[in-house]
Short mmCIF file of C-alpha atoms and ligand atoms in Angstrom, two decimals:
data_model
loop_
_atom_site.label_atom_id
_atom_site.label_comp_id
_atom_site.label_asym_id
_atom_site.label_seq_id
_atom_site.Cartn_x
_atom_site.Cartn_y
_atom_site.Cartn_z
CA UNK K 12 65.65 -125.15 3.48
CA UNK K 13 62.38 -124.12 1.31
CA UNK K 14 62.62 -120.40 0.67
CA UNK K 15 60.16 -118.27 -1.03
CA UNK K 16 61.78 -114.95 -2.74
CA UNK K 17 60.09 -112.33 -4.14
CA UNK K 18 61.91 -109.24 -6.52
CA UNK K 19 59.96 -106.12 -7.23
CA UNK K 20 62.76 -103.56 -7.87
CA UNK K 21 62.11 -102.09 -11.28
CA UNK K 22 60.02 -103.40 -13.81
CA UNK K 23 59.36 -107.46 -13.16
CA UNK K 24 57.67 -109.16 -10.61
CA UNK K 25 59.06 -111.96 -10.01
CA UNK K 26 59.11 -114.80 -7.35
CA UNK K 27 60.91 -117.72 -6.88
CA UNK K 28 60.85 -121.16 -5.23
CA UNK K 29 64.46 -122.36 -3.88
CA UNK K 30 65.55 -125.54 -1.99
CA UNK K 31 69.13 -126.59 -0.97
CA UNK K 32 70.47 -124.69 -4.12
CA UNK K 33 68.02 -125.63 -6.57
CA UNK K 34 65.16 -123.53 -8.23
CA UNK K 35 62.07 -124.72 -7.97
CA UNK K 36 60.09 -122.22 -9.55
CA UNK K 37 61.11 -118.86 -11.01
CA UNK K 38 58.26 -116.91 -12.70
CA UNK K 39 59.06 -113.59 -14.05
CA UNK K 40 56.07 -111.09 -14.95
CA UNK K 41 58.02 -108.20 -16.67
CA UNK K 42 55.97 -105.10 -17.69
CA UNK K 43 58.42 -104.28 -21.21
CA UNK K 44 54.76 -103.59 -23.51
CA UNK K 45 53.48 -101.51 -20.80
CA UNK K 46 56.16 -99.37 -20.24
CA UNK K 47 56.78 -99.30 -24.49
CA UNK K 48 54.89 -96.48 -25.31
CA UNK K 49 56.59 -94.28 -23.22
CA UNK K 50 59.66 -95.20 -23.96
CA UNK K 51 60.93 -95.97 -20.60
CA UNK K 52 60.04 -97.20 -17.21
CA UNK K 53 57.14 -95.26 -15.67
CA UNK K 54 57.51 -95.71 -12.05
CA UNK K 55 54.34 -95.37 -10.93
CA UNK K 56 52.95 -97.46 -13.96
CA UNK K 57 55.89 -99.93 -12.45
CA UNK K 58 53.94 -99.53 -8.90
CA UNK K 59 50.02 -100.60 -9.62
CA UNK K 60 51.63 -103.60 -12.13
CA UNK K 61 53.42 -105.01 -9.16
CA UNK K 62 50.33 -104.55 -6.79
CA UNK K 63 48.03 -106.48 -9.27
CA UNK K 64 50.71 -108.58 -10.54
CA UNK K 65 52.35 -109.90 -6.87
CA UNK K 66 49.85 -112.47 -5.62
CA UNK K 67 49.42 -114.19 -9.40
CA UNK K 68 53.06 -114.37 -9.71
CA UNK K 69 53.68 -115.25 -5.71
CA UNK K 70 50.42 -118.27 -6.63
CA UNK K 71 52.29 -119.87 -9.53
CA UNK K 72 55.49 -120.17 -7.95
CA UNK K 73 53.82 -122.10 -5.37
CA UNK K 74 51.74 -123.80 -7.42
CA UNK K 75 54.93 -125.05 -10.21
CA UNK K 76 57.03 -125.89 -6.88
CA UNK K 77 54.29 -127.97 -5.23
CA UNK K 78 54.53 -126.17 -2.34
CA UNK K 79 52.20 -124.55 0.31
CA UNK K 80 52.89 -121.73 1.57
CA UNK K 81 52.58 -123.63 5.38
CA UNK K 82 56.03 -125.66 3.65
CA UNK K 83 58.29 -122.75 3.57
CA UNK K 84 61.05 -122.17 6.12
CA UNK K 85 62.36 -118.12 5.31
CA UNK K 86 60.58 -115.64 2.79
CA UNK K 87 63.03 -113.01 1.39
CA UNK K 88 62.81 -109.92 -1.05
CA UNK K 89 65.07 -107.22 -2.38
CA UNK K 90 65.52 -104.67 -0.22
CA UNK K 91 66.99 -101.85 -2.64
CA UNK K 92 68.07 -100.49 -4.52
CA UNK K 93 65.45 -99.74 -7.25
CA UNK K 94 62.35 -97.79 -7.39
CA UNK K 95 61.01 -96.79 -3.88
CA UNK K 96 57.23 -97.68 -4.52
CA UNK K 97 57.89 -100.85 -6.59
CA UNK K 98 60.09 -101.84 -3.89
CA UNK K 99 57.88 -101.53 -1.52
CA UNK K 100 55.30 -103.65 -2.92
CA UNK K 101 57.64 -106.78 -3.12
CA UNK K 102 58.84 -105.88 0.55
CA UNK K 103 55.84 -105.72 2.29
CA UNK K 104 53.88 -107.95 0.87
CA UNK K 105 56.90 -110.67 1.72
CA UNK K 106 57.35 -109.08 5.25
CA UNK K 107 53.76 -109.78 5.73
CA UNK K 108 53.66 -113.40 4.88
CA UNK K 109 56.73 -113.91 6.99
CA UNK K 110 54.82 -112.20 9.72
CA UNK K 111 51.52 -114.54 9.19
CA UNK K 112 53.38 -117.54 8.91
CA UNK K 113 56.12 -116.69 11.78
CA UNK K 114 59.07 -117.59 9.81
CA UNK K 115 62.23 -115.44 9.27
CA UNK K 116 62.28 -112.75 6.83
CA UNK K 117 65.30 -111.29 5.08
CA UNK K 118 65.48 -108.31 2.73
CA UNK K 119 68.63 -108.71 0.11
CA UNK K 120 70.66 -106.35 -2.10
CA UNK K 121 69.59 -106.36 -5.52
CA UNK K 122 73.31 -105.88 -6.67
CA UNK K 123 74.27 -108.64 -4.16
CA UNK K 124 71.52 -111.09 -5.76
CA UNK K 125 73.06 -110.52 -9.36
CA UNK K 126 76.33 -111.25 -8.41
CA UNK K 127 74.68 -114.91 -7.27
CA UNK K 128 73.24 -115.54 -11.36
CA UNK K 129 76.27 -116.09 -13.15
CA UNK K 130 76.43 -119.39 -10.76
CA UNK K 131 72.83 -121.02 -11.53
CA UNK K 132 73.12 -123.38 -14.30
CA UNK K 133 70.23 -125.27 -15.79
CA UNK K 134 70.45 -128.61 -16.64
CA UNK K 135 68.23 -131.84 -16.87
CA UNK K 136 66.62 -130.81 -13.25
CA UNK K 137 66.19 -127.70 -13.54
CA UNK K 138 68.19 -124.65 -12.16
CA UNK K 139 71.06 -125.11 -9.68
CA UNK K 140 73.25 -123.28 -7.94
CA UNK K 141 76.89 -124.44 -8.89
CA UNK K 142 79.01 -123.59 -5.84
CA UNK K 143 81.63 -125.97 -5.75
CA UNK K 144 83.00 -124.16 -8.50
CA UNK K 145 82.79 -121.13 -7.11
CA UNK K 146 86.37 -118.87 -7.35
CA UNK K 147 87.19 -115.06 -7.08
CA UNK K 148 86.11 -113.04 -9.26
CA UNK K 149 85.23 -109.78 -11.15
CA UNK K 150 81.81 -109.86 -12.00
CA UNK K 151 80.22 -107.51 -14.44
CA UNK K 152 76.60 -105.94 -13.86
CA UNK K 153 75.09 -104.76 -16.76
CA UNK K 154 71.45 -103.35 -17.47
CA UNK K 155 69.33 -100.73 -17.93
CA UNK K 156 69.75 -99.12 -14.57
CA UNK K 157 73.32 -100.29 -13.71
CA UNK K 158 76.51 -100.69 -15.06
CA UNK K 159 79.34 -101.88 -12.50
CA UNK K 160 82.49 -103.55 -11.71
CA UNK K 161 82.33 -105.65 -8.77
CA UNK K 162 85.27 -107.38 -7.34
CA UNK K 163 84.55 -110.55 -5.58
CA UNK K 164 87.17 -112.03 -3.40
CA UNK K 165 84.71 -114.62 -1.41
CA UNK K 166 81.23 -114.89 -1.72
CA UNK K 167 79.99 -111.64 0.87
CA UNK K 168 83.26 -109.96 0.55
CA UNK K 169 82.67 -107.99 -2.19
CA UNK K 170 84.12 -104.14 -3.27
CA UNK K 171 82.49 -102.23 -5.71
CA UNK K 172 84.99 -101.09 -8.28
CA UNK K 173 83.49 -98.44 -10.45
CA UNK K 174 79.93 -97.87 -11.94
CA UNK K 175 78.82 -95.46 -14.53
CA UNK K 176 78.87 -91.67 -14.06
CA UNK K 177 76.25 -91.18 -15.94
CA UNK K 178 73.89 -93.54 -18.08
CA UNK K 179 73.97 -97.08 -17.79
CA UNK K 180 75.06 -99.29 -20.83
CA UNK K 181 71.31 -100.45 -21.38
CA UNK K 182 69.78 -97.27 -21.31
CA UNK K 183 72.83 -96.01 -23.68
CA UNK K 184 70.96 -99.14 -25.99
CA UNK K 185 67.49 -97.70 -25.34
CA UNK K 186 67.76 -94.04 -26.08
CA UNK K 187 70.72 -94.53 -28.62
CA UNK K 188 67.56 -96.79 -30.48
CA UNK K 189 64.91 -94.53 -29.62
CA UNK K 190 66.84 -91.87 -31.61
CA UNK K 191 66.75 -94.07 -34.66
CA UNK K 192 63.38 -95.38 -34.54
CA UNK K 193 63.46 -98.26 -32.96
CA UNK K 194 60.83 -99.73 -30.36
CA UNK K 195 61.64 -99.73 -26.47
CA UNK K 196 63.46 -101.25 -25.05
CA UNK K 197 65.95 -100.98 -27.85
CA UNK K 198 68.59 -103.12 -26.69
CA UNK K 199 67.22 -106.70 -28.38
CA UNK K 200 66.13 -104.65 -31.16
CA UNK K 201 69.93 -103.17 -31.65
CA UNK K 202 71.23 -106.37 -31.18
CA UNK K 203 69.08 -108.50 -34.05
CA UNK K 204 69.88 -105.17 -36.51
CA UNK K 205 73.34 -105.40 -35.34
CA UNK K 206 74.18 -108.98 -36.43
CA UNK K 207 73.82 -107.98 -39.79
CA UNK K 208 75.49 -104.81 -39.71
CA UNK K 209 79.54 -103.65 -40.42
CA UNK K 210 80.67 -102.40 -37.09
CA UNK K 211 83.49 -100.40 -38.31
CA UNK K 212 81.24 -98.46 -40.77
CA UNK K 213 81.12 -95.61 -38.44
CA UNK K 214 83.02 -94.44 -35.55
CA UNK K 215 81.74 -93.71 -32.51
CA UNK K 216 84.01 -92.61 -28.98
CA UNK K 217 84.83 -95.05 -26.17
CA UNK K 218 84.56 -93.22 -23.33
CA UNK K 219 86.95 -93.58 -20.66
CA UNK K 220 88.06 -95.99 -22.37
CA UNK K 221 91.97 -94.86 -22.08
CA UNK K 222 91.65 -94.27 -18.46
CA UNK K 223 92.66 -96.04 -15.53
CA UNK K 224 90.07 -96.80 -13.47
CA UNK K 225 86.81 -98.54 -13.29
CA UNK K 226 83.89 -96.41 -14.48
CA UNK K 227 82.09 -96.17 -17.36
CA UNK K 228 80.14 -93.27 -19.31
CA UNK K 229 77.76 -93.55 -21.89
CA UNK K 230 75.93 -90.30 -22.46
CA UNK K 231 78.47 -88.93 -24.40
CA UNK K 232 78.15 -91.61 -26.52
CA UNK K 233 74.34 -91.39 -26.71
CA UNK K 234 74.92 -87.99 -27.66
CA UNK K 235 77.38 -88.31 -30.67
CA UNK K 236 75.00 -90.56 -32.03
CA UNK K 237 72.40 -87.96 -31.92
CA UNK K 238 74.67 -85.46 -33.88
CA UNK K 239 75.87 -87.45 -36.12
CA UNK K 240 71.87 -88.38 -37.20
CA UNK K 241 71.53 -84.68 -37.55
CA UNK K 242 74.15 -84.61 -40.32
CA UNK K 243 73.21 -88.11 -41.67
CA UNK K 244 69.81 -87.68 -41.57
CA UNK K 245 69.10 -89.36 -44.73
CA UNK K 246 70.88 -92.67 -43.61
CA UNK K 247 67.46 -93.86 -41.70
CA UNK K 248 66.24 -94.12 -44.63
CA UNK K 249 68.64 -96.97 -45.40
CA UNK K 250 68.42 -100.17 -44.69
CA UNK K 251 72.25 -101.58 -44.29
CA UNK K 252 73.11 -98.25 -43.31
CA UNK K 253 70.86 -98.58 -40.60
CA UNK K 254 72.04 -102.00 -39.43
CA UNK K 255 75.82 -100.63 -39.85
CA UNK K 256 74.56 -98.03 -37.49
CA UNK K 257 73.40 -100.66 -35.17
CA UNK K 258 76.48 -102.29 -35.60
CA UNK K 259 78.79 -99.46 -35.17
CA UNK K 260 77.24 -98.17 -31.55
CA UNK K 261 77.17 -101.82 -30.39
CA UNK K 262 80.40 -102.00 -31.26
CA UNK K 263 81.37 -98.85 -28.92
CA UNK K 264 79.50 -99.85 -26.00
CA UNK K 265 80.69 -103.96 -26.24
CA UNK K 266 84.33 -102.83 -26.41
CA UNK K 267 84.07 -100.61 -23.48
CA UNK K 268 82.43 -103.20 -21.25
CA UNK K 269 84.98 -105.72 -22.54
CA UNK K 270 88.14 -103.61 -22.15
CA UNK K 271 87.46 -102.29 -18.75
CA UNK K 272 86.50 -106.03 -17.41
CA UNK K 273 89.42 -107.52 -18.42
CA UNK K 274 91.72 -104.43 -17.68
CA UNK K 275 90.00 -104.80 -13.84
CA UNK K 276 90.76 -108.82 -13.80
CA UNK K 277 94.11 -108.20 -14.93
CA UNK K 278 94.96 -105.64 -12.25
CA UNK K 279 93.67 -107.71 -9.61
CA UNK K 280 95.01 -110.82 -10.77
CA UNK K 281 91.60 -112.85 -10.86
CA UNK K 282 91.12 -115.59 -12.85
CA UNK K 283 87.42 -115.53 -13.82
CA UNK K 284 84.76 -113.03 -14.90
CA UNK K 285 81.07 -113.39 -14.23
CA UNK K 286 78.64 -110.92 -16.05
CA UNK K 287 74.72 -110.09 -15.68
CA UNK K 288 72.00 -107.93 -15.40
CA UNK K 289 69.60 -107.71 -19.24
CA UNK K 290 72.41 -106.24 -21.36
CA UNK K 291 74.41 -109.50 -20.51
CA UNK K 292 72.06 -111.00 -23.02
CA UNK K 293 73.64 -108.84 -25.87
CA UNK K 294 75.41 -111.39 -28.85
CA UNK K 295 77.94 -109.61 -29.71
CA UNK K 296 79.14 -108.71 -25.51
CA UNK K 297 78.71 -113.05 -25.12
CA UNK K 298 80.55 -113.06 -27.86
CA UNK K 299 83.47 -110.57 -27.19
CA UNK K 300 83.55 -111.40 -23.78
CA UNK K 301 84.41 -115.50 -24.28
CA UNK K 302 87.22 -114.97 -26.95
CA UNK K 303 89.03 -111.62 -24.56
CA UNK K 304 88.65 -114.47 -21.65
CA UNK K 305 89.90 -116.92 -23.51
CA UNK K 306 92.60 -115.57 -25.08
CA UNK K 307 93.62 -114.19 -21.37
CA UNK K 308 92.60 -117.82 -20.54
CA UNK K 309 90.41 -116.59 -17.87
CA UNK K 310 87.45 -118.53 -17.21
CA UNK K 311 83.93 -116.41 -18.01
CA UNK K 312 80.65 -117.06 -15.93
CA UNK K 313 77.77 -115.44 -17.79
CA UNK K 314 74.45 -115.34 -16.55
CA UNK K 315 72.02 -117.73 -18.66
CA UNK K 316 69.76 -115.51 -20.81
CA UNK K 317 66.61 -116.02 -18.84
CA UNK K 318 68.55 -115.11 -15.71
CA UNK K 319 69.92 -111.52 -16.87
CA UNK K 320 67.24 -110.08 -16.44
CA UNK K 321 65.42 -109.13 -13.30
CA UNK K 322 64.37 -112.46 -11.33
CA UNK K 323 63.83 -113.77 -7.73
CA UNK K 324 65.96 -117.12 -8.73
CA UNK K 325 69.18 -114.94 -7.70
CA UNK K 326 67.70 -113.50 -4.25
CA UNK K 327 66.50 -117.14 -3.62
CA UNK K 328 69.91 -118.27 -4.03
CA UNK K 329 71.57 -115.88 -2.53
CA UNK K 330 69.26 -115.64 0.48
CA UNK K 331 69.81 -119.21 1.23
CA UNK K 332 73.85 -118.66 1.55
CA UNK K 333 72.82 -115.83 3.78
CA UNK K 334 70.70 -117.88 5.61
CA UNK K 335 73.02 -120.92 6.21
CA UNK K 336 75.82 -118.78 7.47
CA UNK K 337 73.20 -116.98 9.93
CA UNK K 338 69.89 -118.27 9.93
CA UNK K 339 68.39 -115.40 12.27
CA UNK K 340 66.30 -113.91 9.49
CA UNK K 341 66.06 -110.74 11.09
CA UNK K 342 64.45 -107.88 8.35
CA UNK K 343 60.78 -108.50 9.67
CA UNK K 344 60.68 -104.71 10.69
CA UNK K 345 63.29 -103.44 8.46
CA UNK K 346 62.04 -100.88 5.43
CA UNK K 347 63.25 -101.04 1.98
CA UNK K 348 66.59 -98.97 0.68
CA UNK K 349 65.94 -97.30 -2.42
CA UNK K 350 69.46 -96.00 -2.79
CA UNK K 351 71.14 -99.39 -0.93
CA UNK K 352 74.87 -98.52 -1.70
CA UNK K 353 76.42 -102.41 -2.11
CA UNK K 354 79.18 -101.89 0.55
CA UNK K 355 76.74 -101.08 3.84
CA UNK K 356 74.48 -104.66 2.40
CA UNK K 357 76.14 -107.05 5.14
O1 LIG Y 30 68.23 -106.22 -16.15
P1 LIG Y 30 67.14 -105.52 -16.87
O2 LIG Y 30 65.92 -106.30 -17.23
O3 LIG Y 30 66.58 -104.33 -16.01
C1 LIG Y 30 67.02 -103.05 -15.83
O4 LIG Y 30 66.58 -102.17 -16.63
O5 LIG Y 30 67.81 -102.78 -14.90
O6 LIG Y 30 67.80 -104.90 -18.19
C2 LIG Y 30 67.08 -104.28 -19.20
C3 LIG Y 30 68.07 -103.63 -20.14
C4 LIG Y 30 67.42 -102.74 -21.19
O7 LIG Y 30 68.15 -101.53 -21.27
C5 LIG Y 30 67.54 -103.55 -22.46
O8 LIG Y 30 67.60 -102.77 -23.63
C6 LIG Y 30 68.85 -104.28 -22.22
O9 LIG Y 30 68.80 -104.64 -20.87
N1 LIG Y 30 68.96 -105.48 -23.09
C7 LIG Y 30 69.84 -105.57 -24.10
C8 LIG Y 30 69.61 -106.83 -24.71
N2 LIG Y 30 68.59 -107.45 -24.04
C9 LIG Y 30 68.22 -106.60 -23.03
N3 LIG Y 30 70.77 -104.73 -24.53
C10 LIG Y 30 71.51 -105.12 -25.60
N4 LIG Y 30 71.33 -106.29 -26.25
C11 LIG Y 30 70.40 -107.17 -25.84
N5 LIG Y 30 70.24 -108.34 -26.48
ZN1 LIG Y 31 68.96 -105.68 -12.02
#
């Protein structure tokens, strides 16, 4: 089955090339320097990027695949959730090639798709879907938009556990950075600063990190950064300080993630964690997260770097599974779900 899959949910265009669990092509356009001066995601910014940005990116796939568009057997895009009008973009512009070249159309969950990442390995032929290896799990999703706990008993039977009740963990990253100077997004930037940084130079909460269940909050953190720079004012002007800063909110937001995700494997008795979405590509959280698992001796799927992030490798993958258990393909009229809650994507 030749598949082309297009994501447009936030802030990358992205399509990818997929055949019988392998990736043929995955090119990712993201719009980070556009968006930088603003210091966040401008949504309709996000919009007319996509719209000039879709055909280019939906050519080269093609074009690194060797494949004509005449080859393909199913197109597919996210459906939702994400940002209505960048949705939209990615939707219908898929829908409409389906339509022109009468093959079967399916619109995916975005959540769904990044459960599918942690399983696509690369090795000397490129990316590949590693199913046979596939086992139960609690899967991690981690980003600027979304933080989650998913637990995964069989691949589509799948309960969302707990999410944030307020800011994600990567947007914790972004405006904890913003508030110290630091470029957008200030994730990467936190975690190069961080690496050279003492994290137990200052102390920041962990919220909810005593409680017994599976959310997360991080604007309370965001916020006792901010006072404490209102006191410490001065310490900007330092360099180590600065990194131990770094260091020391990493540090908060790591051990959360990590705490709660093995707490949740625990409880359910699974044996392996899987972890994505761009935070996933944090050192220290690789880091943390491989010596918890392994000293639980649990095994740890993370996402490769390049595959954190937003990409259409994971709905190609993922629409393929859908497709071989049902290959109907039946979305061609559907509209996109901006607020797609994961539980009704079946
Ligand atoms: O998955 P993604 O590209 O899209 C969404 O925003 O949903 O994730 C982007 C987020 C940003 O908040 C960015 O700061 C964060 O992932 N991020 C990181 C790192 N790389 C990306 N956060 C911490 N450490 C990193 N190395
Ligand atoms: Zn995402």
């Amino acid at each position: 089955m030749l598949l082309l899959a297009i994501e447009t949910s936030c802030d990358e265009t992205s399509a990818a090339i997929v055949r019988d669990g392998v990736v043929l092509a995955n090119v990712v356009s993201s719009q980070i320097q556009l968006h930088a001066e603003y210091g966040g995601v401008v949504p309709e910014l996000a919009t007319r990027e996509h719209l000039r940005n879709f055909l280019p990116v939906a050519r080269a796939a093609l074009r690194e695949a060797h494949v004509t568009p005449a080859e393909l057997d199913a197109v597919a895009a996210t459906r939702g959730p994400g940002l209505p009008n960048a949705l939209m973009i990615g939707f219908k512009a898929a829908q409409a090639a389906a339509f022109a070249l009468r093959r079967p159309f399916l619109g995916v969950h975005h959540h769904e798709a990044h459960l599918y990442s942690p399983w696509v390995s690369s090795g000397p032929s490129g990316l590949r879907a590693d199913f046979a290896a596939f086992e139960p799990n609690v899967s991690l999703i981690v980003s600027g938009g979304h933080t989650m706990l998913v637990h995964v008993r069989a691949e589509f039977d799948h309960t969302v556990l707990g999410s944030t009740l307020d800011d994600a963990a990567g947007e914790c990253f972004d405006k904890t950075a913003k508030l110290i100077g630091l470029p957008y997004p200030g994730g990467p930037e936190m975690d190069r600063l961080a690496a050279r940084g003492n994290p137990r130079a200052f102390d920041f909460p962990r919220p909810l990190l005593r409680e017994e269940n599976n959310d997360f909050s991080f604007a309370g953190l965001k916020t006792s950064v901010r006072y404490f720079l209102q006191k410490n004012p001065a310490l900007l002007d330092d360099a180590q300080k600065l990194r131990d800063l770094c260091a020391s909110v990493q540090a908060a937001i790591v051990e959360t993630l990590v705490t709660k995700t093995l707490r949740a494997a625990k409880r359910l008795r699974v044996r392996c964690l899987t972890a994505s979405g761009g935070v996933t590509c944090n050192s220290a959280l690789r880091r943390d997260l491989a010596s918890a698992c392994e000293q639980a001796r649990l095994k740890l799927r993370l996402a490769e770097r390049p595959l954190c992030t937003d990409n259409a490798a994971m709905v190609g993958i993922l629409t393929e599974r859908k497709l071989l258990r049902s290959p109907a393909g039946t979305d061609l009229d559907a509209e996109i779900e901006p607020g797609w809650d994961l539980a009704q994507a079946r």
